[in-house]
CSV table of C-alpha atoms in Angstrom, one decimal:
chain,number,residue,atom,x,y,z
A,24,UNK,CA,-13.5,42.2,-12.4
A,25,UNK,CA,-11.5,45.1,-14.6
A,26,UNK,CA,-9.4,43.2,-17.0
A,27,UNK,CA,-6.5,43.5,-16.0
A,28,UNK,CA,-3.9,46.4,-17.4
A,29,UNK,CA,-0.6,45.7,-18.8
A,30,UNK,CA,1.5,46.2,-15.5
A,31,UNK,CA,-0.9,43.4,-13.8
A,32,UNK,CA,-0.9,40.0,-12.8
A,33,UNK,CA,2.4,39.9,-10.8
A,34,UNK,CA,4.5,38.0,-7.4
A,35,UNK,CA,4.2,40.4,-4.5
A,36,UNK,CA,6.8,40.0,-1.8
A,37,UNK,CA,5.8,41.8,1.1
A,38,UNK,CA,8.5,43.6,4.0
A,39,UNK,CA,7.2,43.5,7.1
A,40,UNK,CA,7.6,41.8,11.0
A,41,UNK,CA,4.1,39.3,10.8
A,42,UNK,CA,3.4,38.9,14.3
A,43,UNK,CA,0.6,41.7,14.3
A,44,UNK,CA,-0.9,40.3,11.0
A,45,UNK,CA,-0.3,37.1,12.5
A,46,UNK,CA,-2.6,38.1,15.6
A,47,UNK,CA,-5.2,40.1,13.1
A,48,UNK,CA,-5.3,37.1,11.0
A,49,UNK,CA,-6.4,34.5,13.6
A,50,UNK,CA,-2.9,32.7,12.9
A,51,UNK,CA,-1.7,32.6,16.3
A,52,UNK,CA,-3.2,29.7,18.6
A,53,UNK,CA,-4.4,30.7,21.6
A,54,UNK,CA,-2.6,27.0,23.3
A,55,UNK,CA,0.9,26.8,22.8
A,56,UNK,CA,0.7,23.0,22.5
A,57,UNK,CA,-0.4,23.4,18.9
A,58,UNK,CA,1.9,22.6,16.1
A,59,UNK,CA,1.2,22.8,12.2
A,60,UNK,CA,0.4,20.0,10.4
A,61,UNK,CA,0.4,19.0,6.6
A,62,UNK,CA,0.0,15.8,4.8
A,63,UNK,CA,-2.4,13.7,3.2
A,64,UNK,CA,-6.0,13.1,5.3
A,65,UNK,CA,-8.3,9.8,4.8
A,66,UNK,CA,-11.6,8.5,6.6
A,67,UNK,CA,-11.8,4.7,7.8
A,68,UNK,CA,-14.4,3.1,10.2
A,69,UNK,CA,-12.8,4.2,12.9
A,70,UNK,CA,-12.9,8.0,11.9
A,71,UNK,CA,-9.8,10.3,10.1
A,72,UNK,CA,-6.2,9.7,10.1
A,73,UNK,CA,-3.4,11.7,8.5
A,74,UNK,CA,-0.2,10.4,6.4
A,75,UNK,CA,1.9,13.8,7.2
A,76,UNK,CA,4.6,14.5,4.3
A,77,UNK,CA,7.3,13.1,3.6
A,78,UNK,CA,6.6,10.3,6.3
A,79,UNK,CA,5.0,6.9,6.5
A,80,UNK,CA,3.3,7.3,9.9
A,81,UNK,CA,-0.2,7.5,10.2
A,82,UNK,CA,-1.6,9.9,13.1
A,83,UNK,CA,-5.2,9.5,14.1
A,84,UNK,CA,-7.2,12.6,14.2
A,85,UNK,CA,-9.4,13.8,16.6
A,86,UNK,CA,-12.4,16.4,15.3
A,87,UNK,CA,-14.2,17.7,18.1
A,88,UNK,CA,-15.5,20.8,16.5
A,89,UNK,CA,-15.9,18.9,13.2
A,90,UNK,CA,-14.0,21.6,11.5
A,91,UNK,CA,-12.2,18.5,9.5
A,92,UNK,CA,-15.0,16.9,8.6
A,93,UNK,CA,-16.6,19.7,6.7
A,94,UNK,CA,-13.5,20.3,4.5
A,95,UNK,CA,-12.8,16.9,4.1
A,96,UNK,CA,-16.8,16.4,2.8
A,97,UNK,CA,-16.4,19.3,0.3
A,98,UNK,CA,-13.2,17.7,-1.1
A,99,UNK,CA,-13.7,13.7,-0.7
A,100,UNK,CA,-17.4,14.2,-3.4
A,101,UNK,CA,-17.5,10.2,-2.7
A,102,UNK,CA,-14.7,9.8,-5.3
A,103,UNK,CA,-12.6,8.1,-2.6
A,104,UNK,CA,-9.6,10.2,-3.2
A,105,UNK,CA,-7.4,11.3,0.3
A,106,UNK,CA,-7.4,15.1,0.9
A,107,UNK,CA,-4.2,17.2,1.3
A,108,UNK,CA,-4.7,19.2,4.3
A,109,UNK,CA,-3.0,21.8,6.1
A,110,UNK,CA,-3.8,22.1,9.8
A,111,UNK,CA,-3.3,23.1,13.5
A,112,UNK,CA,-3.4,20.2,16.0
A,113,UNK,CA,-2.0,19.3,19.7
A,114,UNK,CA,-1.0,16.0,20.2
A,115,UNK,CA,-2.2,13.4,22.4
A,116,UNK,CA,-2.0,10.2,24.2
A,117,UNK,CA,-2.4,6.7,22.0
A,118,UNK,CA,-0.9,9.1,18.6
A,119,UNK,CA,-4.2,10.9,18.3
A,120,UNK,CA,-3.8,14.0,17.6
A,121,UNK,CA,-6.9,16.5,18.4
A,122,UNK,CA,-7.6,19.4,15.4
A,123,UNK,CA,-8.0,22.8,16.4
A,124,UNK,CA,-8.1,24.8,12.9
A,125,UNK,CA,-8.0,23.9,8.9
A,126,UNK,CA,-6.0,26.1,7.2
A,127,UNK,CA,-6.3,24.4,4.0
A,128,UNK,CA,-7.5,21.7,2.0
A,129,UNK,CA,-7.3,20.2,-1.6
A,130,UNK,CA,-4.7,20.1,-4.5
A,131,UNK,CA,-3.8,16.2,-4.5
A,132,UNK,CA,-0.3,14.5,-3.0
A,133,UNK,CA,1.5,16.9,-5.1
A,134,UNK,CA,1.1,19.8,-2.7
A,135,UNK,CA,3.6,17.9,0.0
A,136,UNK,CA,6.0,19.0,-2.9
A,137,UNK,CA,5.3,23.0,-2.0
A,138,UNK,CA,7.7,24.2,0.5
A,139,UNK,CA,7.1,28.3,-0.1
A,140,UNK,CA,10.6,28.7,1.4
A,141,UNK,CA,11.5,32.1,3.1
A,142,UNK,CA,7.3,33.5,1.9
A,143,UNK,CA,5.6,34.5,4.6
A,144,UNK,CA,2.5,34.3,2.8
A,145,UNK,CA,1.1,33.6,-0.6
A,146,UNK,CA,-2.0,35.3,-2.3
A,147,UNK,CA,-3.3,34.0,-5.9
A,148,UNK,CA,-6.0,34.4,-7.9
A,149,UNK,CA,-7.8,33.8,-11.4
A,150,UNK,CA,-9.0,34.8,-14.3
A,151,UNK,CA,-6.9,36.8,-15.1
A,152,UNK,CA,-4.1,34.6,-12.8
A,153,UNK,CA,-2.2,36.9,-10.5
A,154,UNK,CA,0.2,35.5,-7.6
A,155,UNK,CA,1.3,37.9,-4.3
A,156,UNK,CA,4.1,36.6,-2.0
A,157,UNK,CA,5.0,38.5,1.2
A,158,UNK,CA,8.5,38.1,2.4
A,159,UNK,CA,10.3,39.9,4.9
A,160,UNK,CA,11.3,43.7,3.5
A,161,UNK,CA,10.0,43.7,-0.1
A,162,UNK,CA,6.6,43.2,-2.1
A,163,UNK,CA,7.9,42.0,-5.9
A,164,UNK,CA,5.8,42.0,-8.2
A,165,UNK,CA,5.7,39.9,-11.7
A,166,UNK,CA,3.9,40.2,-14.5
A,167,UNK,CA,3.0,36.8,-16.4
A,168,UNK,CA,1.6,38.4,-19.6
A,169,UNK,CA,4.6,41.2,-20.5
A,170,UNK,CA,7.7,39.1,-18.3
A,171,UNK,CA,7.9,42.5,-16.3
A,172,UNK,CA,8.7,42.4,-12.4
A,173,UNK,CA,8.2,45.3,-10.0
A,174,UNK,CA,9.5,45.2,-6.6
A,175,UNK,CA,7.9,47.3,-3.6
A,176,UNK,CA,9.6,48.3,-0.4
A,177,UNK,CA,7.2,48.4,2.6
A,178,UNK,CA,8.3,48.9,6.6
A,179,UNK,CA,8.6,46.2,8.5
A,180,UNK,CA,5.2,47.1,10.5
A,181,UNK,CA,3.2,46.9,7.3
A,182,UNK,CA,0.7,43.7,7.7
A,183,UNK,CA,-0.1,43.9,11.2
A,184,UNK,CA,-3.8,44.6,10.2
A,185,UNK,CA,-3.2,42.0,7.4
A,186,UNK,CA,-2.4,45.1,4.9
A,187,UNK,CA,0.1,46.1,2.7
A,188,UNK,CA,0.7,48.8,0.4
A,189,UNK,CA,3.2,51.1,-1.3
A,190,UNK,CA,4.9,53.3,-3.9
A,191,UNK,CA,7.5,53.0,-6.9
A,192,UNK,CA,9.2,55.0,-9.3
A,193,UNK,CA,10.7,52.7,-12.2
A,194,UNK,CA,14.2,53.9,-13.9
A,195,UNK,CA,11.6,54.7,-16.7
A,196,UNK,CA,9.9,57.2,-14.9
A,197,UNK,CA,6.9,55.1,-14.4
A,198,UNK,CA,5.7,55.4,-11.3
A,199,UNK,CA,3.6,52.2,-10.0
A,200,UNK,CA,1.0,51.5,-6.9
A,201,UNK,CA,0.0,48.6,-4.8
A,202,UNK,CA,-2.3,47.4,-1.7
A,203,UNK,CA,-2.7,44.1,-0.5
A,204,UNK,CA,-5.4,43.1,1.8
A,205,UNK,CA,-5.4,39.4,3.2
A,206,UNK,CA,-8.6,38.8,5.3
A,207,UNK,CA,-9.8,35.9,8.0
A,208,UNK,CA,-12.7,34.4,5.7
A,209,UNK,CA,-12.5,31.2,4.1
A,210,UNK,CA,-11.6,31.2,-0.2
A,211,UNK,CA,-12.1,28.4,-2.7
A,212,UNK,CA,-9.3,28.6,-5.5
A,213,UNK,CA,-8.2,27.0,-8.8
A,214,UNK,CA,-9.1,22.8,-8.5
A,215,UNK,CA,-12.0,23.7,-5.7
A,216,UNK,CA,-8.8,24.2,-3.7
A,217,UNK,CA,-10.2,25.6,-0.2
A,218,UNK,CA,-8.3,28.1,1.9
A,219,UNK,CA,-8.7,29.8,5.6
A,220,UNK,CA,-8.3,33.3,4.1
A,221,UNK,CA,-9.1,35.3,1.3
A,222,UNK,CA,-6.9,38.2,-0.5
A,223,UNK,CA,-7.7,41.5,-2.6
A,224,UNK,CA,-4.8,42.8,-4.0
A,225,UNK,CA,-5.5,47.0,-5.9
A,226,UNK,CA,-1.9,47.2,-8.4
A,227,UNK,CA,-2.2,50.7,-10.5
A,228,UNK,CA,-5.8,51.2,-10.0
A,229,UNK,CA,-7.0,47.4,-11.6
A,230,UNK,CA,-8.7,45.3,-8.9
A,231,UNK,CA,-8.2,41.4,-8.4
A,232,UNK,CA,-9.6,38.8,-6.2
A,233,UNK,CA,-8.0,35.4,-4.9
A,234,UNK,CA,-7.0,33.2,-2.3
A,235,UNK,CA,-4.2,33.7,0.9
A,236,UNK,CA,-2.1,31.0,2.2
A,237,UNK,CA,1.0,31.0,4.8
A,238,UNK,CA,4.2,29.8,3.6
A,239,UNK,CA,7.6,28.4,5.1
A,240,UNK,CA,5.8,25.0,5.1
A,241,UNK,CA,8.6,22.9,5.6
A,242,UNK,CA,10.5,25.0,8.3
A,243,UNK,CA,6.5,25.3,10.1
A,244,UNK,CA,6.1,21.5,9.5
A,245,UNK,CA,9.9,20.3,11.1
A,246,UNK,CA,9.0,22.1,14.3
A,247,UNK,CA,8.7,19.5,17.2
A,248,UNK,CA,10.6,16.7,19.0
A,249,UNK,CA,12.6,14.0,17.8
A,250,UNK,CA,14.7,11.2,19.2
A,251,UNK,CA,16.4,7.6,18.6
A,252,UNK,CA,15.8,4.3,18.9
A,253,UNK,CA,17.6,3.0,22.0
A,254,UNK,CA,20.3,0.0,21.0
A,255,UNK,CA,23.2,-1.2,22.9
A,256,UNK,CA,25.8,0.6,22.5
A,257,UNK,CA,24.2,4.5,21.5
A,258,UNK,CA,24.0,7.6,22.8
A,259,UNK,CA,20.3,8.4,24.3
A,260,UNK,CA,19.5,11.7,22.0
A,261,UNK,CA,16.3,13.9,22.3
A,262,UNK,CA,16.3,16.9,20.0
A,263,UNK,CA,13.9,19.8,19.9
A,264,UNK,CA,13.3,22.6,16.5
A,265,UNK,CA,11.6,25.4,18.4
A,266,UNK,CA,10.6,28.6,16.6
A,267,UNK,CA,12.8,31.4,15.3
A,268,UNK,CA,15.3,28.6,14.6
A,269,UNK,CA,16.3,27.7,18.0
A,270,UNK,CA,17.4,24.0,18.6
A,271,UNK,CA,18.2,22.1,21.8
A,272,UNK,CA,19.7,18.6,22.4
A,273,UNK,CA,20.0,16.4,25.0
A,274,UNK,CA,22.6,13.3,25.2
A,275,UNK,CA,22.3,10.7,27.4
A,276,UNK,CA,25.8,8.4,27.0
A,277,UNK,CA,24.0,5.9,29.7
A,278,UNK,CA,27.7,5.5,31.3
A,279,UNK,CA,27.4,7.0,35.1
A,280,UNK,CA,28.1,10.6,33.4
A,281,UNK,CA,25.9,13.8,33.7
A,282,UNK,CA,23.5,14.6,30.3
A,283,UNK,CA,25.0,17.3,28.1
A,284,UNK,CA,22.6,19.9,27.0
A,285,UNK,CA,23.6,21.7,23.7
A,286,UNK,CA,21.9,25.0,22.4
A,287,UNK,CA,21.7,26.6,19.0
A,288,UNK,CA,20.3,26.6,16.0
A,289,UNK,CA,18.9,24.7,13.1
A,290,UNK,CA,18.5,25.5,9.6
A,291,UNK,CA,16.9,23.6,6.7
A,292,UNK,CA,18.7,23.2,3.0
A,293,UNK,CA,16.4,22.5,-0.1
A,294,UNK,CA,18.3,19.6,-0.5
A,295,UNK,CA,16.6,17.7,2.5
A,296,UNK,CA,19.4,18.2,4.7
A,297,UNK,CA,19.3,20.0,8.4
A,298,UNK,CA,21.9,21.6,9.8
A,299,UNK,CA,22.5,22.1,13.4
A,300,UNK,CA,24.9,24.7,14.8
A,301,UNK,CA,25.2,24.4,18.1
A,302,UNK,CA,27.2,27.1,20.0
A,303,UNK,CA,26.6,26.2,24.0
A,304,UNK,CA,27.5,23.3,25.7
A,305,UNK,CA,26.3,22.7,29.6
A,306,UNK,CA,26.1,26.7,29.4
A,307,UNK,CA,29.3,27.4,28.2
A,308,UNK,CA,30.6,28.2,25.1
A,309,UNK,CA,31.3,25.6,22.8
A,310,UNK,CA,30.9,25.4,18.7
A,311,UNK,CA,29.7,22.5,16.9
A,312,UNK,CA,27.9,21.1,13.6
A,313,UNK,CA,25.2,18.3,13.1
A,314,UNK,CA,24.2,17.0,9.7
A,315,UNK,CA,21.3,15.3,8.6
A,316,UNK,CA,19.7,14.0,5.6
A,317,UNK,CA,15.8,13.3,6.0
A,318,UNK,CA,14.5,9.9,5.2
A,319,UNK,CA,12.0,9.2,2.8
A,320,UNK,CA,9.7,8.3,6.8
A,321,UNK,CA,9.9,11.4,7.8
A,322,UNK,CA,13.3,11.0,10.5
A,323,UNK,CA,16.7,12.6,9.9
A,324,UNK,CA,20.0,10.2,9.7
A,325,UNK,CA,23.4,11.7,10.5
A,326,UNK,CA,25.5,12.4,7.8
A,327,UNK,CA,29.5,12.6,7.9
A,328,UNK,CA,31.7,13.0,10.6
A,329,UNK,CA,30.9,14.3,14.0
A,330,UNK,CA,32.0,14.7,17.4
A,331,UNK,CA,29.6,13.7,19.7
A,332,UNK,CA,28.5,10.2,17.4
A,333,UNK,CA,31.4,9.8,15.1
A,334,UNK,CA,30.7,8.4,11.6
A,335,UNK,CA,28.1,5.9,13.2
A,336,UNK,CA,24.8,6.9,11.0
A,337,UNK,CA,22.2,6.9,14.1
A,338,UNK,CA,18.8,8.4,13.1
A,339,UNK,CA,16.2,10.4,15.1
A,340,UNK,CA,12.6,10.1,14.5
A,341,UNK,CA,9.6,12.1,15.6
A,342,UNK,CA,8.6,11.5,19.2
A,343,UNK,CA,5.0,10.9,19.2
């Protein structure tokens, strides 16, 4: 590899709409009942389970095509150390949960702590160390060795062949050069770290080589179904995160009235809160907010004052 020159190893934030890079990439699953998992993996005698983040149920895992199994192997070395893992995987019957892709594996517990909020994806390498993330309209660029940071503009169709690449002119005068390439084949990074795709990133004519991983962890990781517990005298409340944001509720008040079906939105805060904004009721408009503070099991309880469950702190948990 050319050592690198003294605009190198920088942060690249790319611009650009993913769903073509998604596509290129192999990202997208071809069943729709797939949902991205993360969390800590461990074998017993009855085969592998998973201890998702930030939650204290176990799921059982199902690996049919034994693509767990050969990640976990490379990682596990006998030592009898759990495996962080980052995976695609439809749920079941009986909580097992069947695995239809790795996307990565390795790093220790720790890497429940990465939430890469608002990058779409991440390349890194080493020696020399140079870090890439892609967001949605820029490519930024830092440099570890000099402090400096450059930031590209690219059009929001760049990546949809899992490349990006463009031009700047600093208020020096300095003009400046980059092209990203993220590709489907499998990468082993810093700590024997193993990811699904690889990266080569070309910054002002120097060459380096790393590892690619998506980002948005925790927004990709909430996405599902969650409801409460039934007692006495509550409300019967099933609430979906979709993609893109979108969030539906349904209320059951178990008194001889119809359900209410509210639409909206949901939002995650880095302060483990998520915020609902709902702005249709029954079909009609009708504003409203829902907060929640997520438990250290993985559910959300209701925080303040609202409307529809006054200050009584119910919690909703993941269907499974």
């Amino acid at each position: 590899m050319q050592r690198i020159n003294k605009f190198s190893v920088f942060f690249i934030l790319v611009s650009t709409v993913l769903s073509g890079c998604v596509d290129s990439l192999g990202i997208k699953p071809a069943n729709d009942q797939v949902e991205f998992v993360r969390g800590i993996v461990s074998k017993e005698a009855a085969g592998y389970v998973m201890t998702p983040c930030y939650s204290q149920e176990r799921r059982k895992l199902h690996d049919v095509r034994g693509l767990l199994a050969k990640r976990f192997t490379e990682q596990f070395r006998g030592v009898g150390i759990p495996v962080y893992m980052e995976m695609q995987a439809e749920q079941g019957t009986d909580l097992v949960w069947r695995v239809d892709d790795v996307m990565l594996a390795g790093g220790g517990s720790q890497m429940c702590r990465v939430d890469l909020s608002g990058i779409r994806f991440r390349a890194e390498g080493s020696e020399p160390s140079w870090l890439t993330d892609i967001l949605t309209d820029s490519v930024r660029i830092q440099s570890y060795e000099n402090l400096r940071t450059l930031r590209f503009s690219v059009d929001e169709f760049e990546g949809q062949q899992g490349v990006w690449q463009g031009d700047l002119k600093s208020v020096r005068g300095q003009s400046h050069s980059f092209r990203l390439v993220v590709r489907d084949q499998s990468c082993k990074g810093v700590g024997n770290v193993w990811y699904r795709w690889s990266a080569e990133l070309s910054l002002d004519g120097d060459l380096f080589y790393g590892c690619a991983r998506r980002g948005d962890l925790t927004n990709r990781a909430l996405l599902g179904r969650y409801s409460n517990e039934l007692s006495k005298d509550e409300a019967f409340v099933v609430l979906d995160l979709l993609t893109d944001n979108v969030a539906n509720m349904l209320l059951d008040y178990r008194n001889g009235q119809s359900l209410i079906v509210m639409q909206g939105e949901w939002q995650w805060k880095s302060n483990d809160k998520l915020v609902l904004h709902f702005t249709q009721q029954d079909g009609r408009e009708q504003e409203s907010f829902l907060l929640f503070k997520r438990t250290r099991s993985g559910g959300f309880v209701q925080q303040g004052f609202s409307p529809e469950f006054g200050r009584a702190s119910f919690e909703l948990k993941r269907s499974e």
